[in-house]
Coordinates of C-alpha atoms and ligand atoms in Angstrom, one line a residue:
M1 CA 0.0 0.0 0.0
T2 CA 1.5 3.3 -1.0
T3 CA 2.0 6.1 1.5
A4 CA 0.3 8.5 -1.1
I5 CA -2.9 6.7 -0.4
A6 CA -3.9 7.2 3.1
T7 CA -6.5 4.5 3.7
A8 CA -9.8 4.9 5.4
E9 CA -11.0 1.4 4.7
R10 CA -14.3 0.1 5.8
Q11 CA -12.9 -3.3 5.9
G12 CA -9.6 -5.1 6.0
T13 CA -7.9 -7.5 3.7
E14 CA -10.9 -8.9 1.8
Q15 CA -11.1 -8.0 -1.8
A16 CA -13.3 -4.9 -2.3
H17 CA -16.4 -5.1 -4.5
V18 CA -16.9 -1.4 -4.2
M19 CA -14.0 1.0 -4.0
A20 CA -13.8 4.8 -3.8
F21 CA -10.9 7.1 -4.1
C22 CA -11.9 10.6 -3.0
A23 CA -9.7 13.6 -2.3
D24 CA -11.7 15.4 0.4
S25 CA -13.4 14.5 3.7
S26 CA -16.9 15.7 2.8
T27 CA -17.0 13.5 -0.3
H28 CA -15.7 10.7 1.8
T29 CA -18.5 11.2 4.3
E30 CA -21.2 11.2 1.7
I31 CA -19.8 8.1 0.0
D32 CA -19.6 6.3 3.4
R33 CA -23.2 7.2 4.1
V34 CA -24.6 5.9 0.8
I35 CA -22.5 2.7 1.1
S36 CA -24.0 2.2 4.6
D37 CA -27.6 3.0 3.4
L38 CA -27.3 0.5 0.6
M39 CA -25.6 -2.0 2.8
L40 CA -23.0 -2.7 0.1
P41 CA -20.7 -5.4 1.3
H42 CA -16.9 -5.5 0.8
A43 CA -16.6 -1.7 0.3
S44 CA -13.4 0.3 0.7
I45 CA -13.0 4.0 0.7
R46 CA -9.5 5.5 0.2
K47 CA -8.2 9.0 0.3
G48 CA -6.8 9.8 -3.1
T49 CA -7.5 10.8 -6.7
V50 CA -7.9 9.0 -10.0
K51 CA -4.1 8.8 -10.2
D52 CA -4.0 7.0 -6.9
A53 CA -6.7 4.6 -8.2
I54 CA -4.5 3.9 -11.3
K55 CA -1.5 3.2 -9.1
Y56 CA -3.4 1.0 -6.7
L57 CA -5.4 -1.0 -9.3
S58 CA -2.3 -1.8 -11.4
H59 CA -1.3 -4.1 -8.6
H60 CA -4.7 -5.2 -7.1
P61 CA -7.8 -6.9 -8.5
S62 CA -10.5 -4.5 -9.7
P63 CA -13.7 -4.0 -7.8
K64 CA -17.1 -4.2 -9.5
L65 CA -17.9 -0.6 -8.8
L66 CA -15.3 2.1 -8.7
M67 CA -15.8 5.7 -7.7
V68 CA -12.9 8.1 -8.6
D69 CA -12.2 11.7 -7.9
I70 CA -11.1 13.5 -11.0
S71 CA -11.0 17.0 -9.4
G72 CA -7.6 18.5 -9.8
S73 CA -6.8 16.4 -12.9
D74 CA -5.5 18.4 -15.8
L75 CA -6.3 15.7 -18.3
P76 CA -9.3 13.8 -16.9
L77 CA -10.0 11.9 -20.1
S78 CA -6.5 10.6 -20.4
D79 CA -6.5 9.7 -16.7
I80 CA -9.7 7.7 -17.3
D81 CA -8.1 5.9 -20.3
N82 CA -5.1 5.1 -18.1
L83 CA -7.5 3.7 -15.5
A84 CA -9.0 1.5 -18.2
D85 CA -5.6 0.1 -18.9
V86 CA -5.3 -1.3 -15.4
C87 CA -8.9 -2.3 -14.7
E88 CA -10.4 -5.7 -15.5
P89 CA -13.4 -5.9 -17.8
G90 CA -16.7 -5.4 -16.1
V91 CA -15.9 -2.5 -13.8
S92 CA -18.5 0.3 -13.6
V93 CA -16.9 3.7 -12.9
I94 CA -18.5 6.7 -11.4
A95 CA -16.4 9.8 -11.7
I96 CA -16.6 12.7 -9.2
G97 CA -15.4 16.1 -10.1
E98 CA -15.7 19.8 -9.5
R99 CA -16.6 21.0 -13.0
N100 CA -20.3 21.3 -13.7
D101 CA -19.6 21.0 -17.4
C102 CA -21.9 19.3 -19.8
G103 CA -19.2 18.8 -22.4
L104 CA -16.9 17.1 -19.9
F105 CA -19.9 14.9 -18.7
R106 CA -20.5 13.8 -22.3
D107 CA -16.8 13.1 -23.0
L108 CA -16.5 11.1 -19.8
L109 CA -19.5 9.0 -20.8
H110 CA -18.0 8.5 -24.2
H111 CA -14.8 7.3 -22.5
G112 CA -16.8 4.6 -20.7
V113 CA -17.6 6.2 -17.4
T114 CA -21.0 5.2 -16.3
D115 CA -21.9 8.4 -14.5
Y116 CA -20.4 11.7 -13.5
L117 CA -21.3 13.6 -10.3
V118 CA -20.4 17.1 -9.4
K119 CA -19.1 18.2 -5.9
P120 CA -20.4 18.9 -3.4
L121 CA -21.6 15.3 -3.6
S122 CA -25.3 14.8 -2.9
S123 CA -25.9 11.5 -1.3
G124 CA -29.3 11.3 -3.1
L125 CA -27.7 11.5 -6.5
L126 CA -24.9 9.0 -5.6
H127 CA -27.6 6.6 -4.2
K128 CA -29.4 6.9 -7.5
A129 CA -26.3 6.5 -9.6
I130 CA -25.3 3.3 -7.8
S131 CA -28.8 1.9 -7.9
N132 CA -28.9 2.5 -11.7
I133 CA -25.7 0.6 -12.1
S134 CA -26.9 -2.4 -10.2
D135 CA -30.1 -2.5 -12.2
E136 CA -28.2 -2.3 -15.4
T137 CA -25.9 -5.0 -14.3
E138 CA -28.8 -7.3 -13.4
H139 CA -30.3 -6.8 -16.9
S140 CA -27.1 -7.3 -18.8
K141 CA -25.4 -9.9 -16.7
S142 CA -25.3 -12.5 -19.4
N143 CA -23.6 -10.7 -22.2
N144 CA -22.1 -7.4 -21.3
K145 CA -18.7 -6.5 -20.2
L146 CA -17.0 -9.7 -21.0
G147 CA -13.6 -10.0 -22.6
K148 CA -13.2 -11.5 -26.0
L149 CA -12.9 -15.2 -26.3
V150 CA -10.5 -16.2 -29.0
A151 CA -10.3 -19.9 -30.0
V152 CA -7.1 -20.9 -31.7
M153 CA -7.3 -24.3 -33.5
G154 CA -5.1 -26.2 -35.9
T155 CA -6.7 -28.2 -38.7
R156 CA -3.9 -30.7 -38.6
G157 CA -1.3 -31.8 -36.0
G158 CA 1.8 -29.6 -35.7
V159 CA 0.7 -26.8 -38.0
G160 CA 1.6 -24.1 -35.5
A161 CA -1.6 -23.5 -33.5
T162 CA 0.1 -23.4 -30.1
T163 CA 2.8 -21.2 -31.5
A164 CA 0.1 -18.8 -32.7
A165 CA -1.9 -19.0 -29.4
T166 CA 1.1 -18.2 -27.2
S167 CA 2.4 -15.4 -29.4
L168 CA -1.0 -13.7 -29.8
S169 CA -1.4 -13.8 -26.1
W170 CA 2.1 -12.5 -25.5
I171 CA 1.6 -9.6 -27.9
I172 CA -1.8 -8.6 -26.6
A173 CA -0.5 -8.7 -23.0
Q174 CA 3.0 -7.3 -23.3
Q175 CA 2.6 -4.8 -26.2
R176 CA -1.1 -4.0 -26.1
R177 CA -1.2 -4.0 -22.3
R178 CA -4.5 -5.8 -22.0
K179 CA -5.1 -8.5 -19.4
V180 CA -4.9 -11.9 -21.1
A181 CA -5.7 -15.5 -19.9
L182 CA -4.2 -18.2 -22.1
V183 CA -5.9 -21.5 -21.6
D184 CA -4.6 -24.8 -22.9
L185 CA -7.6 -27.2 -23.1
D186 CA -5.5 -30.2 -24.2
L187 CA -5.1 -31.4 -20.6
Q188 CA -2.9 -34.4 -21.5
F189 CA -0.8 -33.4 -24.5
G190 CA -1.0 -29.6 -24.5
T191 CA 2.3 -27.7 -25.0
V192 CA 1.4 -24.1 -24.0
A193 CA 3.3 -24.3 -20.6
L194 CA 6.2 -25.9 -22.3
S195 CA 6.4 -23.3 -25.0
L196 CA 6.4 -20.5 -22.4
D197 CA 8.8 -22.3 -20.1
I198 CA 6.5 -22.3 -17.1
E199 CA 5.1 -25.0 -14.9
P200 CA 1.7 -26.4 -15.7
S201 CA -0.9 -25.1 -13.4
H202 CA -2.8 -27.3 -10.9
G203 CA -6.5 -27.8 -10.7
L204 CA -7.7 -27.5 -14.2
R205 CA -8.7 -31.1 -14.4
E206 CA -10.4 -30.9 -11.0
A207 CA -12.3 -27.7 -12.2
L208 CA -13.4 -29.2 -15.5
E209 CA -14.5 -32.4 -13.9
S210 CA -16.8 -30.7 -11.4
A211 CA -18.2 -27.3 -12.2
D212 CA -19.1 -26.5 -8.6
R213 CA -15.4 -26.1 -7.9
I214 CA -15.1 -23.0 -10.1
D215 CA -15.2 -19.7 -8.4
S216 CA -13.0 -16.6 -8.5
L217 CA -10.7 -17.8 -5.7
F218 CA -10.2 -21.2 -7.3
L219 CA -9.4 -19.5 -10.6
D220 CA -6.8 -17.3 -8.9
R221 CA -5.1 -20.3 -7.4
M222 CA -5.2 -22.2 -10.7
M223 CA -3.5 -19.6 -12.8
M224 CA 0.2 -19.4 -13.5
E225 CA 1.5 -15.8 -13.8
Y226 CA 3.7 -15.5 -16.9
S227 CA 3.7 -11.7 -16.3
D228 CA 1.4 -9.2 -14.5
R229 CA -0.8 -9.2 -17.6
L230 CA -0.6 -12.7 -18.9
S231 CA -1.9 -15.6 -16.9
V232 CA -1.8 -19.2 -18.1
I233 CA -4.0 -22.2 -17.3
S234 CA -2.8 -25.6 -18.5
A235 CA -2.3 -29.1 -17.2
E236 CA -0.1 -32.1 -17.7
E237 CA -2.4 -35.0 -16.9
S238 CA -1.2 -38.5 -17.4
P239 CA -1.8 -39.7 -21.0
D240 CA -3.2 -43.1 -19.8
E241 CA -6.1 -41.6 -17.8
T242 CA -9.7 -41.0 -19.0
L243 CA -10.8 -37.5 -18.2
L244 CA -14.5 -37.0 -17.3
I245 CA -14.9 -33.4 -18.5
D246 CA -18.2 -31.7 -17.4
Y247 CA -19.0 -29.5 -20.3
A248 CA -21.0 -27.1 -18.2
A249 CA -17.7 -26.5 -16.4
V250 CA -16.0 -25.4 -19.6
E251 CA -18.7 -22.9 -20.2
L252 CA -18.5 -21.7 -16.6
L253 CA -14.7 -21.4 -16.6
L254 CA -14.7 -19.4 -19.8
N255 CA -17.4 -17.1 -18.6
E256 CA -15.6 -16.5 -15.3
L257 CA -12.4 -15.7 -17.1
R258 CA -14.1 -13.4 -19.5
G259 CA -15.3 -11.4 -16.6
K260 CA -11.7 -10.9 -15.4
F261 CA -9.6 -10.7 -18.6
H262 CA -9.9 -8.5 -21.7
Y263 CA -8.9 -11.5 -23.8
V264 CA -9.3 -15.2 -23.1
I265 CA -7.3 -17.1 -25.7
V266 CA -7.9 -20.8 -25.8
D267 CA -5.6 -23.3 -27.5
V268 CA -8.3 -25.8 -28.5
P269 CA -7.7 -29.5 -29.1
R270 CA -8.4 -30.4 -32.7
S271 CA -10.8 -33.3 -32.2
A272 CA -14.4 -32.4 -32.6
N273 CA -15.4 -33.4 -29.1
T274 CA -17.9 -31.6 -26.9
C275 CA -15.3 -29.6 -25.2
T276 CA -14.1 -28.1 -28.5
L277 CA -17.6 -27.5 -29.6
Q278 CA -18.4 -25.8 -26.3
V279 CA -15.5 -23.3 -26.9
L280 CA -16.5 -22.6 -30.4
E281 CA -20.0 -22.0 -29.4
Q282 CA -18.9 -19.3 -27.0
A283 CA -16.0 -17.8 -29.0
T284 CA -16.1 -14.3 -30.4
D285 CA -13.2 -15.1 -32.7
L286 CA -11.7 -18.3 -34.2
I287 CA -8.2 -18.4 -35.5
L288 CA -8.0 -21.4 -37.7
V289 CA -4.4 -22.4 -38.5
S290 CA -3.6 -24.8 -41.4
D291 CA -0.8 -25.8 -43.6
L292 CA -1.3 -25.7 -47.3
S293 CA -2.1 -29.4 -47.7
L294 CA -5.0 -31.2 -49.1
A295 CA -6.0 -32.5 -45.7
G296 CA -5.6 -29.0 -44.3
M297 CA -7.8 -27.6 -47.0
R298 CA -10.5 -30.2 -46.4
D299 CA -10.6 -29.6 -42.7
T300 CA -10.4 -25.8 -43.0
M301 CA -13.4 -26.0 -45.3
R302 CA -15.3 -28.3 -43.0
T303 CA -14.6 -26.2 -40.0
I304 CA -15.7 -22.9 -41.5
S305 CA -18.8 -24.4 -43.0
F306 CA -20.1 -25.7 -39.7
L307 CA -19.2 -22.7 -37.7
P308 CA -22.1 -20.4 -38.7
S309 CA -24.7 -22.9 -37.5
L310 CA -22.9 -23.3 -34.2
N311 CA -22.1 -19.7 -33.6
A312 CA -23.2 -17.2 -36.2
S313 CA -21.5 -14.2 -34.6
C314 CA -18.0 -15.8 -34.3
K315 CA -15.5 -14.1 -36.7
S316 CA -13.1 -16.5 -38.3
V317 CA -9.6 -15.8 -39.4
I318 CA -7.8 -18.3 -41.7
V319 CA -4.0 -18.5 -41.2
A320 CA -1.8 -20.5 -43.5
S321 CA 1.2 -21.6 -41.5
R322 CA 4.6 -23.2 -42.2
V323 CA 4.2 -21.9 -45.8
G324 CA 7.1 -22.8 -48.0
E325 CA 8.2 -25.8 -45.9
H326 CA 7.8 -28.2 -48.7
K327 CA 9.2 -26.4 -51.7
S328 CA 7.6 -28.9 -54.0
G329 CA 4.4 -30.6 -53.3
E330 CA 2.8 -27.8 -51.3
M331 CA -0.6 -26.7 -52.6
P332 CA -0.5 -23.2 -54.2
K333 CA -2.3 -20.7 -51.9
A334 CA -4.7 -19.8 -54.7
E335 CA -5.7 -23.4 -55.1
F336 CA -6.2 -23.7 -51.3
E337 CA -8.3 -20.6 -51.3
K338 CA -10.4 -21.9 -54.2
G339 CA -11.0 -25.1 -52.3
I340 CA -12.1 -23.4 -49.1
G341 CA -14.1 -20.8 -50.9
R342 CA -12.5 -17.8 -49.3
K343 CA -9.2 -16.0 -49.0
V344 CA -6.5 -16.9 -46.5
D345 CA -6.3 -13.9 -44.1
F346 CA -2.7 -14.3 -43.0
V347 CA 0.4 -16.2 -44.1
L348 CA 3.0 -17.4 -41.6
P349 CA 6.1 -18.6 -43.5
F350 CA 8.1 -21.6 -42.6
D351 CA 11.1 -20.3 -40.6
A352 CA 12.7 -23.2 -38.8
K353 CA 15.6 -21.3 -37.4
T354 CA 13.6 -18.6 -35.7
V355 CA 10.6 -20.6 -34.6
A356 CA 12.4 -23.7 -33.5
S357 CA 14.9 -21.8 -31.4
A358 CA 12.2 -19.7 -29.8
T359 CA 10.1 -22.9 -29.1
N360 CA 13.1 -24.7 -27.7
F361 CA 14.1 -21.8 -25.4
G362 CA 10.5 -21.4 -24.2
Q363 CA 10.1 -18.0 -25.7
P364 CA 7.1 -16.7 -27.7
V365 CA 8.1 -16.3 -31.3
A366 CA 6.6 -12.9 -31.3
A367 CA 9.1 -11.7 -28.8
G368 CA 11.7 -12.0 -31.5
K369 CA 12.0 -10.7 -35.0
G370 CA 11.4 -12.1 -38.4
P371 CA 8.5 -12.7 -40.8
V372 CA 6.6 -15.1 -38.5
A373 CA 6.6 -12.5 -35.6
K374 CA 5.5 -9.9 -38.1
G375 CA 2.6 -12.1 -39.3
L376 CA 1.5 -12.8 -35.8
G377 CA 1.5 -9.0 -35.1
D378 CA -0.7 -8.5 -38.1
I379 CA -3.2 -11.0 -36.7
V380 CA -3.3 -9.1 -33.4
T381 CA -4.1 -5.9 -35.3
R382 CA -7.1 -7.7 -36.9
L383 CA -8.2 -8.9 -33.4
C384 CA -7.6 -5.7 -31.4
G385 CA -7.4 -2.9 -33.9
S386 CA -4.3 -0.9 -34.7
A387 CA -2.0 0.0 -31.8
A388 CA -1.8 3.6 -33.0
G389 CA -4.7 6.1 -33.3
S390 CA -7.7 4.6 -31.6
G391 CA -5.6 1.8 -30.2
V392 CA -4.1 1.2 -26.8
T393 CA -3.3 4.6 -25.4
Q394 CA -6.3 6.5 -26.8
A395 CA -9.0 3.9 -27.0
N396 CA -11.9 4.7 -24.8
L397 CA -12.6 3.1 -21.5
L398 CA -15.8 1.5 -22.7
S399 CA -14.2 -0.4 -25.6
K400 CA -11.3 -1.4 -23.4
L401 CA -13.5 -2.6 -20.6
L402 CA -15.5 -4.6 -23.1
G403 CA -12.4 -5.9 -24.7
K404 CA -13.5 -4.5 -28.0
N405 CA -10.7 -2.0 -28.9
Ligands
ATP1 N1 6.1 -21.0 -39.0 C1 6.8 -22.0 -38.5 N2 8.0 -22.2 -39.1 C2 8.8 -23.2 -38.6 N3 8.4 -24.0 -37.6 C3 7.2 -23.8 -37.0 C4 6.4 -22.8 -37.4 N4 5.2 -22.8 -36.7 C5 5.4 -23.8 -35.8 N5 6.6 -24.4 -36.0 C6 7.1 -25.5 -35.2 O1 6.3 -26.6 -35.4 C7 6.2 -27.4 -34.2 C8 4.7 -27.5 -33.9 O2 4.2 -26.2 -33.6 P1 2.9 -26.1 -32.6 O3 3.2 -26.8 -31.4 O4 2.7 -24.6 -32.5 O5 1.8 -26.8 -33.5 P2 0.4 -27.3 -33.0 O6 -0.5 -27.1 -34.2 O7 0.0 -26.6 -31.8 O8 0.7 -28.8 -32.8 P3 -0.2 -29.9 -32.0 O9 -1.1 -30.5 -33.0 O10 0.8 -30.9 -31.4 O11 -1.0 -29.2 -30.9 C9 7.0 -26.7 -33.2 O12 8.2 -27.3 -33.1 C10 7.2 -25.3 -33.7 O13 8.4 -24.8 -33.3
MG2 MG1 -0.7 -27.5 -30.0

């Protein structure tokens, strides 16, 4: 806890569902009164401004409802954008300030703030603002404010799906500064942990075999932190065991993760089992990786043709990988495209030297240079939008909180 943030917490170490950062004592008193009136559990009020909120939330889990004092801020909109960078999806923000300015109010809403209240704070208005948020949350619980769910699937074995999944996750987390959960759903043969040189996590099998185990705390314990923005869930179950996956648990797990992360990237096992179908049913995006082979063409075609009936809103991206590996005998890209009835979106060339050394050293390929890293960066631009302009630093809070930048 920083000394800049003098705490006036209503409770101790428990994770706060409601947090307020306010600069003066009368605002503090009003917030305290409304929290008591509404009997909001797990509330914490701290002395500080939006800048203190940014500092604090970059190292702590986000609350569901956040009140921040923007008075004294020279660039309130940019502070709100910076706040979005450190918050999890699903946070509702009430800004409190001194300027009774309609233009500022509109701009703040446009940047994703749910409400703006002017000081001196009226407990009646704050009461109403909080009640409106909980009503809205009730109504939109099922589909709003969830991170994107990106399924990455190979049409054949060894085409580079895991290479793509780990690198896409790495770029979005490290370069785009979004919170990413990378999930390896191949519990026995998955190689995500191996490719990132981390230990497999514990508990995934347990969670997927009994949905009632899945809650926020269990998830926190299950995740391996690759970095402060990239968490990994994987397993290394014995190959000779039969797993009894409860498919409701897969749905629950992904939904829980989407409430906490801007992007949930799933390395999906290729077989068309119920687990795979469950992911595809929920996915916002599918990255389908194939080599330019006849079998790859057939299975790319088959996958993209059943997807619309399973999940009409899922956007698919076709990636031709290891292109050029077989100088002769590889299907020409144009012929592959003719076969699948659409264009290949991205090409990742075969580059044994760069990719193999990255894989063997447990480094994401995208952390290095070369045409494969460049191609993976282009896929991220398709998924997240460009890094410049409306991208990371200037994208508004709403799109970031919704994982839609
Ligand atoms: N563009 C590429 N150029 C050269 N080698 C590559 C390329 N992409 C992946 N590889 C290598 O191919 C091997 C398989 O890659 P990866 O594990 O990503 O494939 P996969 O589709 O996930 O395989 P699996 O079917 O086993 O899950 C790895 O050794 C990796 O280093
Ligand atoms: Mg793989």
